[in-house]
Amino acid sequence: MSKTSQHPGMFRLIVTLTVITLLSGAILGFLYQMTAPVIQANEETRLKKNLTDLLDSFDNNPLEDAFTLEEFPNLRFLPAWREGRLSALAVEATSTKGYAGAVTLLVGFKGTGEVLKVAVLRQKETPGLGTRMTEESFLKQFVNRLPDAFPLKVKKDGGAIDALTAATISSRAFLDALNLAQAGASKALARLKERLP
Amino acid sequence: MNRYWKEFSKGLIHNNPVFVILLGMCPTLATTTNALNGFSMGLATMAVLVGSNLTISLIRKLIPDTIRIPAFIVVIATFVTTIQRVMEAWAPPAINESLGIFIPLIVVNCIILGRAEAFASKNTPLLSVLDGLGMGLGFTFALTLLGSLREILGNGTLFGFRFLPTDFSMLTFILAPGGFLVLGLIIAVLQKLNSKKDTGVSA
């Protein structure tokens, strides 16, 4: 190795690292553009699968009929219609209070405001602890909850919900999103009924 | 030719990154809750390892010694991000969901930086790729073995196929303590086999 490369000037160090990071940035930017549409399509497919799982039969495309409300800018409402009548309403809600980032739920409501079912769309909680929020044994306690049971709280906070063992923060984030979804749903259902004949 | 075979095969058993060098324990223990997860994590790590070894070997003469570590890290991080995006886009959703959060951890997997520093920065591209392939396969083998044993003991299935009755399941083996137990036992068995081979070395 030559003397210069063993004791290179500051300039050479800066240039080398700059070139490497620029190249890496360019590659990643290109890759991002290439994969972004595919990843988004995957998300849509997953959402659709969750919708058919969550709601009773419907004959519209809830994704196309999706709407938002001014009071709830973070919620997305996906109504399911059948033969011109509202059969259910799905709400996509996100809580930022998760242990490791956002927790996004898809909650299905009956026309009467009762909870049909809850599905976890996205979460990055601790594997083996917070991630158990996706399991049936946790999710089933929300099925058929009546609107007047809300807002829900974990038992530690004086509520009625069994939190995930050793994952109270994740459970609270889950309930945060669920409560938000319910508050939005009752508003949205009222609006939808006004418009019905 | 002998040299090439040697660099390729050393990582498989004799210098296995998990069982012998004991590097990369975090992804090893965290992702091997079942055989498929371990296998997929092994493949993802191998892809990063081969790519980073090749790139670092190609640019090894251009990088001043003082900044080689940050340069290596940028190269490795680029490959890991690439793998992550590719998996999000094209891997089966189930695998992406269970492995997704661990993929970024490949950046800090000591095996990758270790091979870059100890091998790729001093050897030709072809040798570096062979080293990456061998180490990567050794890592994949180790993770698959660990995942298989934990899945069999903890859940009674292997790669999702049930061959033991449902009530035969020791949940501990899926959880973290079981990971340590199985890993320790595998290492013990390998040590025993090795010590038998080396005559004159008492156990």
XYZ file of C-alpha atoms in Angstrom:
400
model
C 0.000 0.000 0.000
C 1.300 3.459 -0.836
C 2.137 6.039 1.780
C -0.727 8.302 0.714
C -3.397 5.718 1.302
C -2.108 4.977 4.780
C -2.175 8.637 5.766
C -4.706 10.113 3.432
C -5.677 13.751 3.720
C -8.922 14.790 5.274
C -10.179 15.690 1.811
C -9.866 12.141 0.528
C -11.722 10.739 3.533
C -14.598 13.145 3.030
C -14.809 12.490 -0.703
C -14.726 8.713 -0.304
C -17.458 8.586 2.307
C -19.564 11.128 0.416
C -19.356 9.111 -2.784
C -20.248 5.879 -0.996
C -23.258 7.371 0.780
C -24.431 9.142 -2.387
C -24.251 5.907 -4.374
C -26.064 4.045 -1.641
C -28.731 6.744 -1.500
C -29.210 6.617 -5.256
C -29.579 2.830 -5.248
C -32.089 2.922 -2.400
C -34.057 5.726 -4.048
C -34.352 3.735 -7.238
C -35.326 0.616 -5.303
C -37.942 2.555 -3.336
C -39.620 3.743 -6.516
C -39.548 0.249 -7.953
C -41.087 -1.482 -4.946
C -43.488 1.218 -3.708
C -46.407 0.331 -6.041
C -46.040 -3.403 -5.314
C -45.957 -2.848 -1.570
C -48.995 -0.604 -1.745
C -50.873 -3.195 -3.791
C -49.969 -5.806 -1.150
C -51.401 -3.564 1.581
C -54.637 -3.134 -0.375
C -54.941 -6.891 -0.886
C -54.433 -7.469 2.814
C -57.009 -4.829 3.700
C -59.515 -6.409 1.309
C -58.934 -9.857 2.751
C -59.438 -8.471 6.255
C -62.613 -6.705 5.135
C -64.253 -9.840 3.758
C -63.204 -11.587 6.949
C -64.588 -8.873 9.177
C -67.856 -7.765 7.651
C -71.014 -9.593 6.694
C -71.585 -10.085 3.016
C -71.587 -6.916 0.963
C -71.963 -6.068 -2.716
C -70.048 -2.801 -2.977
C -66.311 -2.100 -2.829
C -65.768 -0.547 0.615
C -62.336 0.699 -0.455
C -63.901 2.765 -3.242
C -66.669 4.093 -0.989
C -64.245 4.976 1.806
C -64.685 8.382 3.440
C -63.290 10.452 6.298
C -64.873 12.808 8.818
C -63.549 16.247 9.662
C -63.649 15.567 13.419
C -61.587 12.382 13.004
C -58.821 13.142 10.529
C -56.921 9.976 11.444
C -59.732 7.528 10.766
C -60.805 5.952 7.511
C -64.363 4.660 7.226
C -65.154 1.778 4.895
C -68.909 1.199 4.593
C -70.262 -2.173 3.464
C -73.552 -2.015 1.575
C -75.868 -4.818 0.551
C -78.781 -4.240 -1.766
C -78.658 -0.530 -1.035
C -78.682 -0.992 2.751
C -75.837 -0.498 5.155
C -74.751 -3.927 6.418
C -71.679 -2.927 8.392
C -69.004 -0.280 8.800
C -65.278 -0.930 9.030
C -62.996 1.674 10.581
C -59.250 1.846 10.129
C -57.723 3.479 13.207
C -54.151 4.070 14.321
C -52.721 4.666 17.777
C -49.244 6.136 18.121
C -48.950 4.981 21.731
C -47.539 1.550 20.872
C -44.410 0.202 22.518
C -42.574 0.295 19.207
C -44.362 2.562 16.796
C -47.921 2.779 15.564
C -50.625 0.157 16.041
C -53.232 0.078 13.280
C -56.543 -1.735 13.678
C -59.421 -2.502 11.396
C -62.638 -2.610 13.426
C -65.950 -3.825 12.045
C -69.177 -2.367 13.481
C -72.769 -3.462 12.977
C -75.281 -0.834 11.931
C -76.388 -0.701 15.572
C -72.886 0.245 16.697
C -71.965 -3.123 18.194
C -68.450 -4.356 17.535
C -68.440 -7.161 14.972
C -64.785 -8.083 15.077
C -61.336 -6.529 15.389
C -58.302 -7.232 13.220
C -54.762 -5.906 13.666
C -53.489 -4.495 10.394
C -50.028 -3.274 11.373
C -47.982 -3.384 14.566
C -44.330 -3.606 15.518
C -44.680 -4.620 19.165
C -42.295 -6.918 21.015
C -42.370 -10.447 19.547
C -43.962 -12.899 21.962
C -45.403 -10.171 24.188
C -47.157 -7.287 22.457
C -47.500 -9.203 19.198
C -49.983 -11.519 20.890
C -52.594 -8.812 20.303
C -53.099 -10.488 16.937
C -54.216 -13.731 18.600
C -57.808 -14.860 18.722
C -57.797 -15.338 22.504
C -57.168 -11.619 22.978
C -59.336 -10.366 20.122
C -62.432 -12.381 21.013
C -63.127 -10.311 24.126
C -64.140 -7.376 21.915
C -66.706 -9.232 19.819
C -70.274 -7.931 20.366
C -69.206 -5.132 22.723
C -72.062 -2.645 22.968
C -71.464 1.047 22.279
C -72.213 2.035 25.908
C -69.305 -0.141 27.130
C -66.889 2.341 25.569
C -64.340 3.767 26.201
C -62.698 0.479 27.139
C -59.883 0.248 29.681
C -57.573 -2.502 30.856
C -58.181 -3.911 34.344
C -55.043 -2.151 35.629
C -56.672 1.165 34.758
C -59.982 0.161 36.370
C -61.584 -1.221 33.207
C -62.918 -4.607 32.152
C -60.364 -5.746 29.581
C -57.794 -8.466 30.202
C -54.506 -6.932 29.082
C -51.819 -9.025 27.418
C -49.500 -10.403 30.067
C -46.369 -8.259 30.358
C -47.556 -6.015 27.552
C -49.787 -3.419 29.195
C -48.426 -0.618 27.017
C -49.263 -2.542 23.853
C -52.713 -3.352 25.243
C -53.337 0.316 26.043
C -52.284 1.317 22.525
C -54.666 -1.301 21.132
C -57.529 0.072 23.234
C -56.569 3.635 22.308
C -57.043 2.789 18.633
C -60.198 0.781 19.340
C -61.800 3.553 21.400
C -60.968 6.073 18.708
C -62.499 3.797 16.082
C -65.666 3.409 18.175
C -66.031 7.155 18.756
C -65.638 7.730 15.042
C -67.984 4.897 14.133
C -70.870 6.169 16.273
C -70.552 9.570 14.587
C -70.280 8.053 11.133
C -73.200 5.665 11.674
C -75.379 8.561 12.786
C -74.454 10.456 9.657
C -75.107 7.484 7.424
C -78.539 6.941 8.968
C -79.517 10.571 8.372
C -78.891 10.040 4.714
C -80.820 6.793 4.528
C -84.444 6.882 3.348
C -9.190 -25.022 -6.519
C -8.428 -26.391 -3.093
C -8.225 -22.884 -1.688
C -11.674 -22.045 -3.056
C -13.243 -25.157 -1.562
C -11.557 -24.431 1.748
C -12.917 -20.876 1.972
C -16.374 -22.083 1.003
C -16.612 -25.084 3.296
C -15.098 -23.662 6.463
C -18.313 -21.898 7.475
C -20.536 -24.945 7.097
C -19.570 -26.940 10.191
C -15.964 -26.493 11.236
C -16.176 -22.713 11.668
C -19.954 -22.468 11.821
C -20.832 -18.838 12.647
C -23.506 -19.797 15.195
C -22.308 -23.036 16.783
C -18.559 -22.383 16.787
C -17.842 -18.654 16.386
C -20.998 -17.781 18.379
C -21.794 -14.607 16.440
C -25.197 -13.169 15.656
C -26.965 -14.551 18.699
C -29.777 -11.982 18.680
C -31.357 -12.939 15.334
C -30.455 -16.572 16.016
C -32.492 -16.821 19.185
C -35.228 -14.378 18.255
C -36.245 -15.773 14.868
C -35.924 -19.525 15.372
C -39.338 -20.073 16.932
C -40.117 -22.354 13.996
C -38.178 -23.993 11.189
C -39.507 -21.815 8.370
C -38.660 -18.556 10.164
C -35.140 -19.752 10.900
C -34.659 -20.889 7.318
C -35.936 -17.608 5.864
C -33.849 -15.498 8.237
C -30.808 -17.573 7.269
C -31.437 -16.985 3.565
C -31.975 -13.238 4.060
C -28.740 -12.998 6.044
C -26.887 -15.010 3.421
C -28.080 -12.676 0.656
C -26.806 -9.659 2.597
C -23.544 -11.415 3.440
C -22.759 -12.408 -0.151
C -23.662 -8.957 -1.465
C -21.699 -7.033 1.138
C -18.674 -9.340 0.859
C -18.584 -8.909 -2.908
C -19.007 -5.124 -2.808
C -16.501 -4.596 -0.027
C -13.971 -6.809 -1.748
C -14.414 -4.856 -4.990
C -13.877 -1.462 -3.358
C -11.356 -2.596 -0.738
C -8.432 -0.790 -2.387
C -10.310 2.489 -2.768
C -11.275 2.876 0.878
C -8.773 4.544 3.214
C -8.096 2.460 6.300
C -9.295 5.078 8.781
C -12.848 5.173 7.461
C -13.272 1.532 6.493
C -15.770 0.732 9.275
C -18.276 3.504 8.401
C -17.863 2.613 4.723
C -18.583 -1.070 5.469
C -21.613 -0.159 7.553
C -23.083 1.962 4.754
C -22.614 -0.890 2.274
C -24.163 -3.419 4.656
C -27.072 -1.129 5.564
C -27.793 -0.573 1.870
C -28.036 -4.311 1.271
C -30.225 -4.845 4.326
C -32.634 -2.094 3.284
C -32.726 -3.617 -0.190
C -33.619 -7.034 1.211
C -36.265 -5.497 3.429
C -37.984 -3.672 0.571
C -37.752 -6.706 -1.715
C -39.268 -8.937 0.964
C -42.071 -6.460 1.657
C -42.871 -6.423 -2.033
C -42.463 -10.038 -3.116
C -42.072 -12.433 -0.171
C -45.094 -14.454 1.019
C -47.060 -12.210 3.440
C -46.812 -14.710 6.310
C -43.008 -14.734 6.197
C -42.804 -10.992 5.817
C -45.078 -10.506 8.812
C -43.175 -12.784 11.158
C -39.681 -11.771 10.028
C -40.260 -8.158 9.046
C -39.228 -6.644 12.359
C -36.016 -8.681 12.490
C -34.714 -7.858 9.019
C -33.311 -4.432 10.069
C -31.398 -6.281 12.783
C -29.250 -7.928 10.111
C -27.312 -4.626 9.991
C -25.975 -5.235 13.469
C -25.397 -8.951 12.945
C -21.726 -9.341 13.889
C -21.233 -12.047 11.264
C -21.695 -9.576 8.426
C -19.307 -6.903 9.699
C -17.000 -9.627 10.979
C -16.630 -11.239 7.549
C -16.253 -7.816 5.901
C -13.461 -6.845 8.271
C -11.730 -10.204 8.616
C -12.101 -11.547 5.091
C -13.625 -9.440 2.320
C -11.415 -6.412 2.962
C -8.316 -8.552 2.426
C -9.309 -11.020 -0.307
C -10.371 -11.156 -3.950
C -14.051 -10.829 -4.927
C -14.392 -14.515 -5.898
C -12.952 -15.757 -2.603
C -15.119 -13.259 -0.707
C -18.281 -14.446 -2.409
C -17.382 -18.065 -1.598
C -16.701 -17.075 2.003
C -20.063 -15.304 2.152
C -21.882 -18.273 0.622
C -20.254 -20.747 3.002
C -20.799 -18.647 6.115
C -24.336 -17.840 4.970
C -25.175 -21.505 4.385
C -23.671 -22.386 7.760
C -25.823 -19.694 9.367
C -28.909 -20.923 7.501
C -28.185 -24.515 8.499
C -27.752 -23.520 12.144
C -30.956 -21.454 12.236
C -32.978 -24.130 10.448
C -31.732 -26.837 12.810
C -32.458 -24.707 15.863
C -35.865 -23.696 14.511
C -36.770 -27.303 13.635
C -35.917 -28.632 17.089
C -37.778 -25.803 18.823
C -40.815 -26.268 16.587
C -40.890 -30.042 17.109
C -40.519 -29.786 20.893
C -42.651 -26.701 21.378
C -45.438 -27.259 18.893
C -45.215 -30.845 17.616
C -44.865 -29.714 14.011
C -42.043 -29.301 11.496
C -42.297 -26.698 8.713
C -45.961 -26.522 9.685
C -46.642 -30.252 9.189
C -47.980 -31.928 12.282
C -46.521 -35.310 13.123
C -46.915 -35.387 16.881
C -50.254 -35.288 18.740
C -51.619 -31.837 19.565
C -51.234 -32.262 23.305
C -47.524 -32.918 22.855
C -46.248 -29.386 23.096
C -43.839 -27.772 25.516
C -44.411 -24.080 24.991
C -41.144 -23.237 26.754
C -39.201 -24.296 23.696
C -40.922 -21.704 21.545
C -40.253 -18.987 24.125
C -36.847 -17.449 24.778
C -35.639 -19.849 27.508
C -36.171 -22.803 25.181
C -34.045 -21.091 22.561
C -31.127 -20.856 24.975
C -31.614 -24.469 26.097
C -31.678 -25.942 22.589
C -28.762 -23.796 21.421
C -26.701 -24.802 24.443
C -27.446 -28.482 23.926
C -26.545 -28.360 20.214
C -23.242 -26.646 21.024
C -22.538 -29.234 23.725
C -23.137 -32.111 21.301
C -20.904 -30.519 18.663
C -18.155 -29.956 21.213
C -18.399 -33.554 22.305
C -18.108 -34.775 18.708
C -15.177 -32.444 18.069
C -13.306 -33.442 21.197
C -13.605 -37.104 20.223
C -12.009 -36.340 16.885
C -9.053 -34.468 18.368
C -7.269 -37.341 20.071
C -5.146 -36.367 23.021
C -7.401 -33.511 24.063
C -9.158 -34.482 27.232
C -12.706 -33.322 27.715
